[in-house]
Short mmCIF file of N, CA and C in Angstrom, two decimals:
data_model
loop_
_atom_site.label_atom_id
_atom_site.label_comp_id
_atom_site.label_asym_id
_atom_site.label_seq_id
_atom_site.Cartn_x
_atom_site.Cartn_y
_atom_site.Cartn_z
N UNK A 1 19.06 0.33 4.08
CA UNK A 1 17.69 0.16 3.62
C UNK A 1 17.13 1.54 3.24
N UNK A 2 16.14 1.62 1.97
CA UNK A 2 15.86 2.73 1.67
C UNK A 2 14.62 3.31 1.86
N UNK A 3 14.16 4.40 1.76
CA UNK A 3 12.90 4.46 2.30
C UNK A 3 11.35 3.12 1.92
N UNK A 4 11.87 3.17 0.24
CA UNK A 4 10.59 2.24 -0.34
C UNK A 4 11.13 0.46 0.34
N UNK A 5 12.06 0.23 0.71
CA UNK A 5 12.13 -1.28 1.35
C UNK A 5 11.95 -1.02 2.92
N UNK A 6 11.83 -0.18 3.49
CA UNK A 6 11.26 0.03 4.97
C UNK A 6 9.79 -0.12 4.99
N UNK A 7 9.39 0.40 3.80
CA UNK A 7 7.91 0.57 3.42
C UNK A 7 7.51 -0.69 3.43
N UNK A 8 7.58 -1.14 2.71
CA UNK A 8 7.29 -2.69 2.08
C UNK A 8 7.73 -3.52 3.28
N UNK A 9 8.47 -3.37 4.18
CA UNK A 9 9.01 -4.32 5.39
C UNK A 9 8.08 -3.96 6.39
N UNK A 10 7.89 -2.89 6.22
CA UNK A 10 6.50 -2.47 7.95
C UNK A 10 5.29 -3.02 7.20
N UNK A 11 5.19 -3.09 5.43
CA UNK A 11 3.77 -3.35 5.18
C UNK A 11 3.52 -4.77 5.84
N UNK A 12 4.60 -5.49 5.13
CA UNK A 12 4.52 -7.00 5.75
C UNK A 12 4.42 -7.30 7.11
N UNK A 13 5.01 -6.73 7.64
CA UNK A 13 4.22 -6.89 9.02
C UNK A 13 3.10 -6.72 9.42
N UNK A 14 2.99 -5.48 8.95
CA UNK A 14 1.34 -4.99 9.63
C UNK A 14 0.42 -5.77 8.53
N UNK A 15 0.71 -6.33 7.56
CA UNK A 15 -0.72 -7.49 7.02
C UNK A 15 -0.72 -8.31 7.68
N UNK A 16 0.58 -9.28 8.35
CA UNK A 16 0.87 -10.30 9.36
C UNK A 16 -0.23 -9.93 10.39
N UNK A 17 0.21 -8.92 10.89
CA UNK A 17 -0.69 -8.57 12.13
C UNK A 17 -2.74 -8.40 12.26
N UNK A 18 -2.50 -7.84 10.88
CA UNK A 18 -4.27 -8.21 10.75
C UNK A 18 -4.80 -9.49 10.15
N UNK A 19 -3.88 -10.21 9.45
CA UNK A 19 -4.58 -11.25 9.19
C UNK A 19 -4.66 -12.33 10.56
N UNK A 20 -3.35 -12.13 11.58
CA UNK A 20 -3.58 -12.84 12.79
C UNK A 20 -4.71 -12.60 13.61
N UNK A 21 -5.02 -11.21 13.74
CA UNK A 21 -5.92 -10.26 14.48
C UNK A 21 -7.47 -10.08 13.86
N UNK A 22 -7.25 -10.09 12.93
CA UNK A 22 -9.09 -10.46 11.70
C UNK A 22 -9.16 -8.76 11.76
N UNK A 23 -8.22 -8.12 11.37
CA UNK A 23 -8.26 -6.76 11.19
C UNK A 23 -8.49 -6.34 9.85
N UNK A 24 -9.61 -5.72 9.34
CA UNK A 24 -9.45 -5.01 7.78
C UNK A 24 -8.72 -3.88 8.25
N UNK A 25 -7.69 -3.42 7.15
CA UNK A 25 -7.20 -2.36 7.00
C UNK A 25 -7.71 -2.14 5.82
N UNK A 26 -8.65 -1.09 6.33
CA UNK A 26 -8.82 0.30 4.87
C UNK A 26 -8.12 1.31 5.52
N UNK A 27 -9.08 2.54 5.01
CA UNK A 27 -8.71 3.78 4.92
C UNK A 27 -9.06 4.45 5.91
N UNK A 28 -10.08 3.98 6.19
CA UNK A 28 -10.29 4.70 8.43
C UNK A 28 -9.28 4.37 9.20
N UNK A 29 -9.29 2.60 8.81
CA UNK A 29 -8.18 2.09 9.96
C UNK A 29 -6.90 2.73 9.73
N UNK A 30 -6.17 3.11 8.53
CA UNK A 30 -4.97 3.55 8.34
C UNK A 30 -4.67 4.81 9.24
N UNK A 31 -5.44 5.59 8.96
CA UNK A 31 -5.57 7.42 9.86
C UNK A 31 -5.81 6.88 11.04
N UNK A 32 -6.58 6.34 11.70
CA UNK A 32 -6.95 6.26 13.06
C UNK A 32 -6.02 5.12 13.87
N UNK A 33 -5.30 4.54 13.02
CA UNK A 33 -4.08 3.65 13.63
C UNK A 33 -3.09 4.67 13.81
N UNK A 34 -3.11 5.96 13.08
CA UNK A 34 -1.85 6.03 12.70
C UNK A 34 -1.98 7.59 14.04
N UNK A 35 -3.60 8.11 14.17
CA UNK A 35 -3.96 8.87 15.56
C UNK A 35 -3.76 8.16 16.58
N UNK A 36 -4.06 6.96 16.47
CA UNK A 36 -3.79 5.87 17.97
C UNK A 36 -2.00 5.95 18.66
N UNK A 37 -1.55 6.34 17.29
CA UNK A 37 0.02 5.99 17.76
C UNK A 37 0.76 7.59 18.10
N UNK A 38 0.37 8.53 17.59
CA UNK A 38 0.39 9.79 17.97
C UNK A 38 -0.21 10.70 19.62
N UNK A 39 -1.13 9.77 19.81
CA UNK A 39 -1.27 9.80 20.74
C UNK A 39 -0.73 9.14 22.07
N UNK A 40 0.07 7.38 21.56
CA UNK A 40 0.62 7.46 22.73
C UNK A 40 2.10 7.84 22.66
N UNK A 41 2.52 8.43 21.95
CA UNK A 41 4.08 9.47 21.90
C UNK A 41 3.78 10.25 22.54
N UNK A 42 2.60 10.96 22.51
CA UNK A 42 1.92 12.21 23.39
C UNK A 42 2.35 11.66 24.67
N UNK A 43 1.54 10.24 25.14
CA UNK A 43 1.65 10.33 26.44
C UNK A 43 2.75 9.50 27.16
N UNK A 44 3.82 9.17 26.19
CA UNK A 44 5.10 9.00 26.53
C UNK A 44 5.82 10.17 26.57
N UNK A 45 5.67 11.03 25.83
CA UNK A 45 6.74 12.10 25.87
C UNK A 45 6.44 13.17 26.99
N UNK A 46 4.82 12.57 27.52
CA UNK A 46 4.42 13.53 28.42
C UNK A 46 5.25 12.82 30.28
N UNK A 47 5.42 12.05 30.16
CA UNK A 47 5.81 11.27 31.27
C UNK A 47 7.61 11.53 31.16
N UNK A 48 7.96 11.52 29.60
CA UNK A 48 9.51 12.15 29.61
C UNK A 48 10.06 13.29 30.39
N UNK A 49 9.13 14.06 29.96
CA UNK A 49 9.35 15.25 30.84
C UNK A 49 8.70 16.14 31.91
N UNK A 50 8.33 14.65 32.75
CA UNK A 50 7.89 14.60 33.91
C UNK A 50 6.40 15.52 33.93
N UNK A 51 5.05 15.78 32.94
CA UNK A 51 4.23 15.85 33.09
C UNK A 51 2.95 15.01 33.14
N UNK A 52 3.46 13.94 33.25
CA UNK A 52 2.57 12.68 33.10
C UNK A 52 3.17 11.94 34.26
N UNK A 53 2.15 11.42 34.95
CA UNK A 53 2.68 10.05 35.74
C UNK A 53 3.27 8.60 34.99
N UNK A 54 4.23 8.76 36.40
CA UNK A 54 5.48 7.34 35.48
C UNK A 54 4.57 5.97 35.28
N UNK A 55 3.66 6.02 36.12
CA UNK A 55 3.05 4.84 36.24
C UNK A 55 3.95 3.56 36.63
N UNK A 56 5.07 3.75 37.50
CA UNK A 56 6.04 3.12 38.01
C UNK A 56 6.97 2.39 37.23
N UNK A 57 7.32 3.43 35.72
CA UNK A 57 8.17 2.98 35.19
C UNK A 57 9.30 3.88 35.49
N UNK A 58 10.66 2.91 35.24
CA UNK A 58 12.39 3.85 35.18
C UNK A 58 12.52 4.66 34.20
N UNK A 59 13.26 5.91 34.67
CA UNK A 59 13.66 6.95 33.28
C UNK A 59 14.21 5.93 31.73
N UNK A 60 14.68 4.91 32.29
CA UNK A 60 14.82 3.85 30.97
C UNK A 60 14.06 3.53 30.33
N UNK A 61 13.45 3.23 31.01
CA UNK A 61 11.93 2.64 30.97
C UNK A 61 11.00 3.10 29.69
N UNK A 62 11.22 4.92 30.21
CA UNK A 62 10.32 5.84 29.64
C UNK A 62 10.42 6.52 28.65
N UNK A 63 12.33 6.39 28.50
CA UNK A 63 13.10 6.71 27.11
C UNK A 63 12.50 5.68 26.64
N UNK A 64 12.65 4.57 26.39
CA UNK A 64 13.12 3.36 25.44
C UNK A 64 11.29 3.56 25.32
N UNK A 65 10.31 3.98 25.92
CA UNK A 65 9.11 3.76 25.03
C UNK A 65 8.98 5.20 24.35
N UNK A 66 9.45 6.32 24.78
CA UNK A 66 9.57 7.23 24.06
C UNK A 66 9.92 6.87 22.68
N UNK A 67 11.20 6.41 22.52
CA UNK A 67 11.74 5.77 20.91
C UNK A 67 11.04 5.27 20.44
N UNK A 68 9.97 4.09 20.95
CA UNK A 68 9.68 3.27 20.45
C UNK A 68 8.00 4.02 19.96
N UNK A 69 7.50 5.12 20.40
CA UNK A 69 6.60 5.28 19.60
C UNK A 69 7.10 6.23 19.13
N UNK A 70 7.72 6.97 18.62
CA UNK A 70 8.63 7.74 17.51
C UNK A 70 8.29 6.74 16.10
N UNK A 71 8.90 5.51 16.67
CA UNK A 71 9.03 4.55 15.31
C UNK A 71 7.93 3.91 15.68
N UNK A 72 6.80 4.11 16.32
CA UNK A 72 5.21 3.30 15.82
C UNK A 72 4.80 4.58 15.01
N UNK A 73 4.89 5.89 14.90
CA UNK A 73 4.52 6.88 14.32
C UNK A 73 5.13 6.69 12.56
N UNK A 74 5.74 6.67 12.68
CA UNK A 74 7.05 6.41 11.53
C UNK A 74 6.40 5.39 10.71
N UNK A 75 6.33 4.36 11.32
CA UNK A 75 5.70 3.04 10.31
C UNK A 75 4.68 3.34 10.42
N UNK A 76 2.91 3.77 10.91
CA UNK A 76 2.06 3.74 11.02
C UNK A 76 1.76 4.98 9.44
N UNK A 77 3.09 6.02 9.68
CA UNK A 77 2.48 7.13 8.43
C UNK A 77 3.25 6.47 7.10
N UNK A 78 3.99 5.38 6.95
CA UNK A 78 4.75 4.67 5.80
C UNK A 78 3.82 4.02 5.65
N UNK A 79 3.11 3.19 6.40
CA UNK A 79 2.05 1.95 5.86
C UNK A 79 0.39 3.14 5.11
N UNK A 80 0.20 4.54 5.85
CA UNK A 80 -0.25 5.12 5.32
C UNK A 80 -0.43 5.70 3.89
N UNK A 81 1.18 6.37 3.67
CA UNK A 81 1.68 6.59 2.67
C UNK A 81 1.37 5.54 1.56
N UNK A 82 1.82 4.34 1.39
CA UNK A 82 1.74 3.45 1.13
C UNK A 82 0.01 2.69 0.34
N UNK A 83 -0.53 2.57 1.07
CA UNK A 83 -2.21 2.26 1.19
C UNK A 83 -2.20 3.15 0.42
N UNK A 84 -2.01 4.69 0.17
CA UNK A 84 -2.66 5.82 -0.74
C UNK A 84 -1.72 5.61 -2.48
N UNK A 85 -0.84 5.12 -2.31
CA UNK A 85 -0.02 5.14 -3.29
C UNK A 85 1.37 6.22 -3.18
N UNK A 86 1.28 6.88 -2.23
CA UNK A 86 2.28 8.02 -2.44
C UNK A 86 3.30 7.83 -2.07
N UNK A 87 4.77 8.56 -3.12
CA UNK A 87 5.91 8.22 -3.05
C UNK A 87 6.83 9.00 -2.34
N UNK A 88 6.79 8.81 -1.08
CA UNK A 88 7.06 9.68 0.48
C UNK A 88 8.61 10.02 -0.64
N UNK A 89 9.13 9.44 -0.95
CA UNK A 89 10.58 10.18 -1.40
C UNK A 89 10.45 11.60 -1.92
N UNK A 90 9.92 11.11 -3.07
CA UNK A 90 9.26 11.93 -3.51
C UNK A 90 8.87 13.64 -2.81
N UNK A 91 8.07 13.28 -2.51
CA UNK A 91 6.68 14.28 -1.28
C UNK A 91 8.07 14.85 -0.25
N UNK A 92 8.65 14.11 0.28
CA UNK A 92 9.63 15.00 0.92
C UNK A 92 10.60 15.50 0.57
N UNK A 93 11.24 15.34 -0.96
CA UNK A 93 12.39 15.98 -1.84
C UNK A 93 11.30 17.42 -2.24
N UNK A 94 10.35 17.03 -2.57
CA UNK A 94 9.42 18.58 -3.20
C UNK A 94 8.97 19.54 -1.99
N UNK A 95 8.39 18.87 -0.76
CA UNK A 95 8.15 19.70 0.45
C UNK A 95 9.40 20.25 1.54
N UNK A 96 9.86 19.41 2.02
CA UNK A 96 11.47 19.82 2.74
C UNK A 96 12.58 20.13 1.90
N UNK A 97 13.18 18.93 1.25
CA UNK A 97 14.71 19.12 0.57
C UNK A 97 15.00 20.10 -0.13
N UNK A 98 13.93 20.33 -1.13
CA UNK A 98 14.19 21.48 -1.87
C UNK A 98 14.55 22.78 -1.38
N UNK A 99 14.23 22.74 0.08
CA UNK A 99 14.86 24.10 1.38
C UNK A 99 16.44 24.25 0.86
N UNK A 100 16.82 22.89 0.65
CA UNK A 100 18.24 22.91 0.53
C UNK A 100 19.41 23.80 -0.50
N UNK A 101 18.27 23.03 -1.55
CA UNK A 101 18.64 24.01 -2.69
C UNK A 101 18.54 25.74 -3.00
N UNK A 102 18.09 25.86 -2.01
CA UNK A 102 17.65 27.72 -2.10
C UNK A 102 18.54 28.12 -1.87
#
């Protein structure tokens, strides 16, 4: 799967999810969904390495939500991307890749 059909696969979900939920997604909600999810990587990754309380979860536990907001971050800035029009391929061949070529 390529970046633009990941795109389009998290979009569909996340319209699923607000039309179940009576959620508008504009342009506040996009950024501040997408701070909501940055923040709890923060406080998973803070419990990873034991500066956060476990809150009586297993080191499994705490990996497997670690990952899992990695990839709420991930889709939250694709459905972003997305909403604005911009072609993340793109944006990251001109900002990163091109490192490559030097």
């Amino acid at each position: 799967m390529d970046l633009e059909q990941l795109s389009s696969a998290v979009e569909g979900v996340s319209q699923t999810y607000a039309e179940r939920f009576n959620i508008e997604r504009d342009a506040t909600w996009f950024v501040l969904k997408l701070q909501e999810e940055v923040g709890e990587l923060t406080q998973a990754y803070l419990m990873l390495s034991g500066q956060a309380r476990t809150k009586g979860k297993s080191p499994e536990e705490i990996q497997a939500d670690f990952r899992k907001e990695i990839a709420d971050v991930l889709c939250q800035t694709l459905l972003l991307a997305k909403h604005y029009g911009i072609d993340l391929e793109h944006e990251i061949e001109e900002k990163w890749l091109r490192w490559n070529k030097v």
